[in-house]
PDB file of C-alpha atoms and ligand atoms in Angstrom:
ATOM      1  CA  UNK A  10      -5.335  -8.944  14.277  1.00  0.00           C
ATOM      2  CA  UNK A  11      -6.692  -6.111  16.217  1.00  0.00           C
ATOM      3  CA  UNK A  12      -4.005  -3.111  14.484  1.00  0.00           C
ATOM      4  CA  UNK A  13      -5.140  -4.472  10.804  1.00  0.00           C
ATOM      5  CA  UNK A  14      -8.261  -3.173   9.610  1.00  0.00           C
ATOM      6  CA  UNK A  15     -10.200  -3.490   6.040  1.00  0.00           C
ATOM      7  CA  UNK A  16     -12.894  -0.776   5.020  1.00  0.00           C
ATOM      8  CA  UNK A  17     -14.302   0.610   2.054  1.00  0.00           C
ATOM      9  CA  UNK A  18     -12.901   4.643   1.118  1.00  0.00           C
ATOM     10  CA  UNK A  19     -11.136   6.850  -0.405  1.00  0.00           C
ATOM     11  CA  UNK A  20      -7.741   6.853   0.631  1.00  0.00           C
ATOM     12  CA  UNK A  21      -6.813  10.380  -0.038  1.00  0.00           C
ATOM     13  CA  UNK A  22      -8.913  11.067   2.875  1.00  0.00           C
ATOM     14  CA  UNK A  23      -7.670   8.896   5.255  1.00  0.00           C
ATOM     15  CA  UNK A  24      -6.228  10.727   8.868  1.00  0.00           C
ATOM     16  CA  UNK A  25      -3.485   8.490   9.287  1.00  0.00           C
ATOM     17  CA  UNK A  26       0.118   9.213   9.833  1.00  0.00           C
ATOM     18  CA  UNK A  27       0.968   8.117   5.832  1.00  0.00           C
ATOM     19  CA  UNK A  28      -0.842   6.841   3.509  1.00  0.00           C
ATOM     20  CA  UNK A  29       0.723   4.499   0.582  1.00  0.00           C
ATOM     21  CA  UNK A  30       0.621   5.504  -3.038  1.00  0.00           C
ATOM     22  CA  UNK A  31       0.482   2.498  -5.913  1.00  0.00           C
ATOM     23  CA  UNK A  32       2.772   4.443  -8.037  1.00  0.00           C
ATOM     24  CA  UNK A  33       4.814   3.860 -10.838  1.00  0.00           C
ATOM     25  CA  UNK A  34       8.852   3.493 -10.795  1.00  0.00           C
ATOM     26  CA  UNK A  35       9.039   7.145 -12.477  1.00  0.00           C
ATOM     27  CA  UNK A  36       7.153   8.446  -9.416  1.00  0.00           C
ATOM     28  CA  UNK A  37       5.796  11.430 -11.772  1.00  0.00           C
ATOM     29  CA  UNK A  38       2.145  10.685 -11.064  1.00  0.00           C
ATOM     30  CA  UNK A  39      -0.217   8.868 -12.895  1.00  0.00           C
ATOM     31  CA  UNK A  40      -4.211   7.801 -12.966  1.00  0.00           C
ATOM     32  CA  UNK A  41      -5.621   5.643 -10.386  1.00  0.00           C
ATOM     33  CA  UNK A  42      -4.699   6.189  -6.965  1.00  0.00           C
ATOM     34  CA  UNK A  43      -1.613   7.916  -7.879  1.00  0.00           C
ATOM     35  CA  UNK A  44      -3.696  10.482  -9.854  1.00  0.00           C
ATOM     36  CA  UNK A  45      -6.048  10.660  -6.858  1.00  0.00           C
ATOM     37  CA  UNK A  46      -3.089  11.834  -4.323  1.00  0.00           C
ATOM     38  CA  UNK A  47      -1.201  13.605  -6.354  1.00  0.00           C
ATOM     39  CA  UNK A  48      -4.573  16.023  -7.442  1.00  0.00           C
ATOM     40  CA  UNK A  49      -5.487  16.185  -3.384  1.00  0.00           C
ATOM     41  CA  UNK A  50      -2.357  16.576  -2.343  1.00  0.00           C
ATOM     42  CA  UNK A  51      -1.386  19.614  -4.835  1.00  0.00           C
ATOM     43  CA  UNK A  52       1.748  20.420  -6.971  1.00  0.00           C
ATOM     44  CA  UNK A  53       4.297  20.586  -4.228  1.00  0.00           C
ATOM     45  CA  UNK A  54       3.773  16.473  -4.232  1.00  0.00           C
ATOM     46  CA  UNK A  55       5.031  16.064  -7.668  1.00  0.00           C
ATOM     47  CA  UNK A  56       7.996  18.797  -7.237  1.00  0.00           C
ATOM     48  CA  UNK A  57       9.353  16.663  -4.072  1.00  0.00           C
ATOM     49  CA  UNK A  58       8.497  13.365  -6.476  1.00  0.00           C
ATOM     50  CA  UNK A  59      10.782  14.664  -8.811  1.00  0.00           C
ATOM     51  CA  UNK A  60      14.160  15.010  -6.914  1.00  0.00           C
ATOM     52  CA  UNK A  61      13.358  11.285  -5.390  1.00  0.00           C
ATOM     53  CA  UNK A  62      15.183   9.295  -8.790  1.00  0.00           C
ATOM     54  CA  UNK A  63      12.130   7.335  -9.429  1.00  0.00           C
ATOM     55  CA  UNK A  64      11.526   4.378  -7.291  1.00  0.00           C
ATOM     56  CA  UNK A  65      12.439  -0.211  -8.420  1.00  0.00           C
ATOM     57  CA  UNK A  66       9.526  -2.068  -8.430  1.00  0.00           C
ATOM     58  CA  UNK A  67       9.044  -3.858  -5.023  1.00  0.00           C
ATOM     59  CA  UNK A  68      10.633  -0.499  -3.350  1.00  0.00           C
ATOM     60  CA  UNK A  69       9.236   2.719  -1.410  1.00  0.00           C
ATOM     61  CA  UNK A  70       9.876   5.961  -0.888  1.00  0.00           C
ATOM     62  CA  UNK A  71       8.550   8.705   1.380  1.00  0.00           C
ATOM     63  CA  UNK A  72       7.536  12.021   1.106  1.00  0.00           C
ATOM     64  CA  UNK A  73       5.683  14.595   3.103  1.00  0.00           C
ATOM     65  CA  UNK A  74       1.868  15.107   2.565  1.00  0.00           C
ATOM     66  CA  UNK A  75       1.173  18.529   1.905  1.00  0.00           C
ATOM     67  CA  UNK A  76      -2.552  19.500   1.268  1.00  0.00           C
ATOM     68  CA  UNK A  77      -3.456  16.164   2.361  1.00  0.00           C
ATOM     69  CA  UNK A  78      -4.439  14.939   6.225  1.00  0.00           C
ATOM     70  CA  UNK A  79      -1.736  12.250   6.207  1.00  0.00           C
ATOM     71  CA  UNK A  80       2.162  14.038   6.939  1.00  0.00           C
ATOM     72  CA  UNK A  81       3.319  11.895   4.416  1.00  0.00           C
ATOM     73  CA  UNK A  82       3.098   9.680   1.424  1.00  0.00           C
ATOM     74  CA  UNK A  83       4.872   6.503   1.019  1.00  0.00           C
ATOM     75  CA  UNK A  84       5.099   6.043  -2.879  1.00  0.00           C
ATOM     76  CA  UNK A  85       5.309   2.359  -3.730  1.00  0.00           C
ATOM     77  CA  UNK A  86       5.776   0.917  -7.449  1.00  0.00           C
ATOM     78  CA  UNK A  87       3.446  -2.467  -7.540  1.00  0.00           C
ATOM     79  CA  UNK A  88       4.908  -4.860  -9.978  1.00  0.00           C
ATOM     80  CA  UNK A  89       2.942  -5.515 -13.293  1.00  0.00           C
ATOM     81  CA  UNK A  90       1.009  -8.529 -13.943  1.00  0.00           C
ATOM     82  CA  UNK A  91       3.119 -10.552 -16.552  1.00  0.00           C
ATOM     83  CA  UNK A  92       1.473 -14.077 -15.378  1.00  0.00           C
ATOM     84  CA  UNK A  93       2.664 -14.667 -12.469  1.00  0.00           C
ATOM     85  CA  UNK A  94       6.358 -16.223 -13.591  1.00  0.00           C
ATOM     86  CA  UNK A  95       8.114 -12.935 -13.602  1.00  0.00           C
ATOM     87  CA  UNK A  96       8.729 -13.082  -9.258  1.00  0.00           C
ATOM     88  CA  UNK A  97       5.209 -10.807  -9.270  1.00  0.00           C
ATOM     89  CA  UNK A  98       4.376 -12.221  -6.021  1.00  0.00           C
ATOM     90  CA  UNK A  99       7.764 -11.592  -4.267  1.00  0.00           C
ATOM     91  CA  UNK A 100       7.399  -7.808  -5.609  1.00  0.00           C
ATOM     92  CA  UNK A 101       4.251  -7.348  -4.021  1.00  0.00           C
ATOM     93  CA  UNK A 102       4.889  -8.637  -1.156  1.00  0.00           C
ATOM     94  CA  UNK A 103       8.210  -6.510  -0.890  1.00  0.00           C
ATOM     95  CA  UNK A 104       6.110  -3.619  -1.666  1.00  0.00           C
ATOM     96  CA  UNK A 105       4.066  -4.004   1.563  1.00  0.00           C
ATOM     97  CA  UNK A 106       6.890  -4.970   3.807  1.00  0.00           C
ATOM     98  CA  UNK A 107       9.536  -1.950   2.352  1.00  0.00           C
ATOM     99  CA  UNK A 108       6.610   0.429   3.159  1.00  0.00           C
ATOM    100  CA  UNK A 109       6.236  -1.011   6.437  1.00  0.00           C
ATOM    101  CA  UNK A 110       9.602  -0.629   6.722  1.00  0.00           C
ATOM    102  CA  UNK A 111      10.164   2.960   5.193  1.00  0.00           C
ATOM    103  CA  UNK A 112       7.125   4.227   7.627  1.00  0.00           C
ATOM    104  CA  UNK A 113       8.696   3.000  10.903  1.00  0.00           C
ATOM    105  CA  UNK A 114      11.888   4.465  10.018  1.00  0.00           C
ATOM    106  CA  UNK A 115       9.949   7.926  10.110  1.00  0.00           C
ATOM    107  CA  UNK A 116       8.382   7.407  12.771  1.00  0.00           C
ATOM    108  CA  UNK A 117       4.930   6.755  11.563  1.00  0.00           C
ATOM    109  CA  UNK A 118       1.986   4.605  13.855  1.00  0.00           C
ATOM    110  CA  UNK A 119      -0.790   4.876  11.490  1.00  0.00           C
ATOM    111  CA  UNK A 120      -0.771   4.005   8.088  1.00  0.00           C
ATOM    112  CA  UNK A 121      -3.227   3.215   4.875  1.00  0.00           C
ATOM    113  CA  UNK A 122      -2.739   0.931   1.973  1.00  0.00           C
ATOM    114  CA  UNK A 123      -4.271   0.754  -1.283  1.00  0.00           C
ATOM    115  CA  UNK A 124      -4.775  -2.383  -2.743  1.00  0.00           C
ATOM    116  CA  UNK A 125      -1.911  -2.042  -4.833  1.00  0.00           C
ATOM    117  CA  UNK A 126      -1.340  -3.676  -8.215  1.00  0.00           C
ATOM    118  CA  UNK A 127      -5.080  -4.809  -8.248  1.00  0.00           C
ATOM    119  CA  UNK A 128      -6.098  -1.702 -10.776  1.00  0.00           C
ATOM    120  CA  UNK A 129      -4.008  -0.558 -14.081  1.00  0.00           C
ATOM    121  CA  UNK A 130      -1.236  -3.388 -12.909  1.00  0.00           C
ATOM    122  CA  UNK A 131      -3.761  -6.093 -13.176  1.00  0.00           C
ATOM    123  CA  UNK A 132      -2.400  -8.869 -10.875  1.00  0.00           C
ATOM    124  CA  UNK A 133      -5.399 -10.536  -9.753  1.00  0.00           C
ATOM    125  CA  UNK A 134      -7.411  -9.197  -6.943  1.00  0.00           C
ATOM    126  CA  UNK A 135      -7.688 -12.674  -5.019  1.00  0.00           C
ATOM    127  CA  UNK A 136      -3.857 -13.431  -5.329  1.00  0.00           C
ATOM    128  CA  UNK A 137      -2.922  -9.902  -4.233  1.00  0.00           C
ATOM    129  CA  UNK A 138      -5.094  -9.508  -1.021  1.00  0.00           C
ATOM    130  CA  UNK A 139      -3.564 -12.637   0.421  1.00  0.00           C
ATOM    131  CA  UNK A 140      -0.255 -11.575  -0.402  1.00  0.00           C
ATOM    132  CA  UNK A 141      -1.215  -7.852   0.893  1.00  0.00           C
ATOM    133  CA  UNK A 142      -3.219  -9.493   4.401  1.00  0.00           C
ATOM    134  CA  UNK A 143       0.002 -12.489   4.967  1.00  0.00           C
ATOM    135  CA  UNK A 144       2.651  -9.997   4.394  1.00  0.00           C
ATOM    136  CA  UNK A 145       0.460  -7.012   6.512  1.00  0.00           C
ATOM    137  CA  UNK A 146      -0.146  -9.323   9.934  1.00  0.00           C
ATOM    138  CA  UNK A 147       3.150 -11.465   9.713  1.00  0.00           C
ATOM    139  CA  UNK A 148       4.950  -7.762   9.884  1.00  0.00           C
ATOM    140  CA  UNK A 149       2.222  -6.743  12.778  1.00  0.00           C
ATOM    141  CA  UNK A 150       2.719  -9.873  15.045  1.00  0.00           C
ATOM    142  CA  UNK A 151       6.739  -9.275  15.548  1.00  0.00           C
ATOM    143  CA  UNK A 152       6.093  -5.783  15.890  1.00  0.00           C
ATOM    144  CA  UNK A 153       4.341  -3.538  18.224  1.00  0.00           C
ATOM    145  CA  UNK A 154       5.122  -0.070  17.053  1.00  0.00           C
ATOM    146  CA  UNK A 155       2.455   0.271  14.607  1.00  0.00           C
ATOM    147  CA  UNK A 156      -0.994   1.303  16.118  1.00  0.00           C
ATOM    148  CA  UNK A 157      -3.237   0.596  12.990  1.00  0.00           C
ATOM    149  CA  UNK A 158      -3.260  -0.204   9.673  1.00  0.00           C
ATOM    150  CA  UNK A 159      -5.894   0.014   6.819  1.00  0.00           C
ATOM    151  CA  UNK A 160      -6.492  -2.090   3.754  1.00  0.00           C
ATOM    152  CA  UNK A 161      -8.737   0.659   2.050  1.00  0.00           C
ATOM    153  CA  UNK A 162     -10.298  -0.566  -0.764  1.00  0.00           C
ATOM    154  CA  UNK A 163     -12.238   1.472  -3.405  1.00  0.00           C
ATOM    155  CA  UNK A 164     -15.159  -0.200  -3.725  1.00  0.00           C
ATOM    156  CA  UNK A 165     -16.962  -3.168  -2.276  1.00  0.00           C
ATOM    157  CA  UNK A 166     -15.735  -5.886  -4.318  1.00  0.00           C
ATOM    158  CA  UNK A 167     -12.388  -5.433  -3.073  1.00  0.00           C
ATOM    159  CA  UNK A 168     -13.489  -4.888   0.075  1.00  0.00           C
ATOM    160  CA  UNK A 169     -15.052  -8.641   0.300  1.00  0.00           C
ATOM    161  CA  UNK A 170     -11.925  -9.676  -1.485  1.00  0.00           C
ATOM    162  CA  UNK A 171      -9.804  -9.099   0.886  1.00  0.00           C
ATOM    163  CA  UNK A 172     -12.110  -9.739   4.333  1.00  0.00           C
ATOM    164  CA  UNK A 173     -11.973 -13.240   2.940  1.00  0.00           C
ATOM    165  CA  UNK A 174      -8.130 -13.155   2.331  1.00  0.00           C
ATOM    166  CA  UNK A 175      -8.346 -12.076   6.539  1.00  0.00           C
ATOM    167  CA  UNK A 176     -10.411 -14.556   7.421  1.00  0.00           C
ATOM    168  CA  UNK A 177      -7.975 -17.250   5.416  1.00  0.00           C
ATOM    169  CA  UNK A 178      -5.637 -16.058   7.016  1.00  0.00           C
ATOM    170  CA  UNK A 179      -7.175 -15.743  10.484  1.00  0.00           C
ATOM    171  CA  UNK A 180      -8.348 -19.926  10.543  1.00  0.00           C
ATOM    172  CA  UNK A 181      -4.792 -21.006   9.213  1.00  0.00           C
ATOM    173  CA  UNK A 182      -2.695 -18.999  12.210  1.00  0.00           C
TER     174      UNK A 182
HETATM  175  N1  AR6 B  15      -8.582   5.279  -2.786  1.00  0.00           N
HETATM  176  C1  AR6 B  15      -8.374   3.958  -2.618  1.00  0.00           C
HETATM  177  N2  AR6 B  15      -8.204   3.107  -3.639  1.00  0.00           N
HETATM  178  C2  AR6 B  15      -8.249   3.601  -4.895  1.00  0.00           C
HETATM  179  C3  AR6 B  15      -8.463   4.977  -5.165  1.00  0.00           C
HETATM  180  C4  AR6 B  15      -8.640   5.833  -4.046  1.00  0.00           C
HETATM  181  N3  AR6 B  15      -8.820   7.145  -4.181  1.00  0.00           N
HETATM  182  N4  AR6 B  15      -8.454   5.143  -6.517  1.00  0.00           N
HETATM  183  C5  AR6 B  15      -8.273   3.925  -7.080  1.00  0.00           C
HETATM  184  N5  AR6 B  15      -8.153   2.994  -6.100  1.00  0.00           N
HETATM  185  P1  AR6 B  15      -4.397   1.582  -9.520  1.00  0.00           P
HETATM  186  P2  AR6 B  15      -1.995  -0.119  -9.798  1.00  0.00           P
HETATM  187  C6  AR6 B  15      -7.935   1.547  -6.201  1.00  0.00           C
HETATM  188  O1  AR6 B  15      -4.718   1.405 -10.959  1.00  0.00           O
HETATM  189  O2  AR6 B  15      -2.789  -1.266 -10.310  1.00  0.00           O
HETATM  190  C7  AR6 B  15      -1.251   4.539 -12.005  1.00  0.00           C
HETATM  191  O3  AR6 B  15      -1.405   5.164 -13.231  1.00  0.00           O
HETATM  192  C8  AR6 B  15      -8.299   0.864  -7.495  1.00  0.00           C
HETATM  193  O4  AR6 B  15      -9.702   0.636  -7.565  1.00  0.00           O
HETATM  194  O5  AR6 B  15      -4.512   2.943  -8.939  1.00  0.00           O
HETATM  195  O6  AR6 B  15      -0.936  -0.369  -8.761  1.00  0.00           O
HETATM  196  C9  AR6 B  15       0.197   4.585 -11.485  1.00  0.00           C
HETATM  197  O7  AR6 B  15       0.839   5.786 -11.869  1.00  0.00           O
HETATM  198  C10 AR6 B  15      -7.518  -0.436  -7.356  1.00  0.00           C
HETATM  199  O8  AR6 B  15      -8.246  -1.360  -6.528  1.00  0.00           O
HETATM  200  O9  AR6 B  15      -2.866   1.102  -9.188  1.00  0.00           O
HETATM  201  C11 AR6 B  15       0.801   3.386 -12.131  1.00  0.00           C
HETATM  202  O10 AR6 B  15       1.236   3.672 -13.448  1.00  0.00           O
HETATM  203  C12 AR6 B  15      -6.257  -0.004  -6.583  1.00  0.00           C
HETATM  204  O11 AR6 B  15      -6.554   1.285  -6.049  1.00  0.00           O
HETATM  205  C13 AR6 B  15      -0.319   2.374 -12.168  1.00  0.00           C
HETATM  206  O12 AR6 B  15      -1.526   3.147 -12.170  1.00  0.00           O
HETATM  207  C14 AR6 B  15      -5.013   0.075  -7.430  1.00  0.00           C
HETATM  208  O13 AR6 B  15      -5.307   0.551  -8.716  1.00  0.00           O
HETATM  209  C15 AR6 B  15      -0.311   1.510 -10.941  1.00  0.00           C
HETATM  210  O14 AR6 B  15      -1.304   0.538 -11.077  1.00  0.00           O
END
C-alpha cells in the first residue's frame, strides 16, 4: 500500500493536511499526544475545542490547526482498555475509519495518525496496530482521494509494532 506509510516522529510536526489527535471525549486537552498538540498548536486550539460538545468514544471531530503546519486537527477519543469485552476493538477501529471519514469531508489528502489508544488508554500495542493498519488500507483500497497517510509512532518500539502489523497484513491480501 503505496499511500500508507509508518515512520518514527513527532506528530505535532508533521506537514500534512491534518493530523489526528488521541483525545479524550471532553476534548479539553490532556497529556500525551493531546498535551503535545494542544501546547504546539497554542490556546486558540482549546477555545475552538470548547464549543465542539466533547466528542463519543469511537467518534471525530475537526478543527483548524492554528500554530501548527497541519490546517487542521482531527480530535479522536480512543476507547479505554477494559479487556477487550467492552466492543474496544470496534471503537478503535471506528476511530480510524470516522477520521478517515471526517478528513475527506474537508477536503483533506494528507493525513497523520497517532497510534491511538496504545499510551494512557492502554489497549495493547500489538492488537491496536492491526486494527489501526486493517482498518487504514481496507479504507485506502476503495478509495483514491487520499494521497498519503502516516502511522507516526513515537518511538521505535511502536514503530516495529506496527511494520509487522503491515507486513501481516500485506502476505494475507
Ligand atoms: N507524536 C506522536 N505520538 C505521540 C506523541 C507525539 N508527539 N506523544 C505521545 N505519542 P496517548 P491514548 C504516542 O497516551 O492512549 C491523553 O491524556 C504515545 O507514545 O497520548 O489514546 C488524552 O487527553 C502512544 O504510543 O493517547 C486522553 O485522556 C500514543 O501516542 C488519553 O491521554 C498514544 O498515547 C488518551 O490516551
Amino acid at each position: 500500500m503505496q499511500r500508507f506509510s509508518i515512520l518514527k516522529g513527532d506528530i505535532v510536526k508533521a506537514k500534512t493536511d491534518a493530523i489526528v489527535n488521541a483525545a479524550n471525549t471532553s476534548l479539553l486537552g490532556g497529556g500525551g499526544v493531546d498535551g503535545a498538540i494542544h501546547r504546539a498548536a497554542g490556546a486558540e486550539l482549546l477555545a475552538e475545542c470548547k464549543n465542539l460538545g466533547g466528542c463519543k468514544t469511537g467518534e471525530a471531530k475537526i478543527t483548524k490547526g492554528y500554530k501548527l503546519k497541519a490546517k487542521y486537527v482531527i480530535h479522536t477519543a480512543g476507547p479505554i482498555w477494559r479487556g477487550g469485552k467492552w466492543n474496544e476493538d470496534q471503537l478503535l477501529k471506528s476511530c480510524y475509519e470516522n477520521s478517515l471519514l471526517l478528513a475527506k469531508e474537508n477536503g483533506v489528502r494528507t493525513i497523520a495518525f497517532p497510534s491511538i489508544s496504545t499510551g494512557v488508554y492502554c489497549f495493547p500495542a500489538e492488537r491496536a496496530a492491526k486494527i489501526a493498519v486493517k482498518t487504514i488500507c481496507d479504507f485506502l483500497k476503495t478509495d483514491t482521494f487520499f494521497q498519503q497517510v502516516l502511522m507516526v509512532c513515537f518511538d521505535e518500539g511502536t514503530k516495529e509494532i506496527y511494520l509487522n502489523a503491515l507486513k501481516e497484513y500485506s502476505e494475507k491480501s
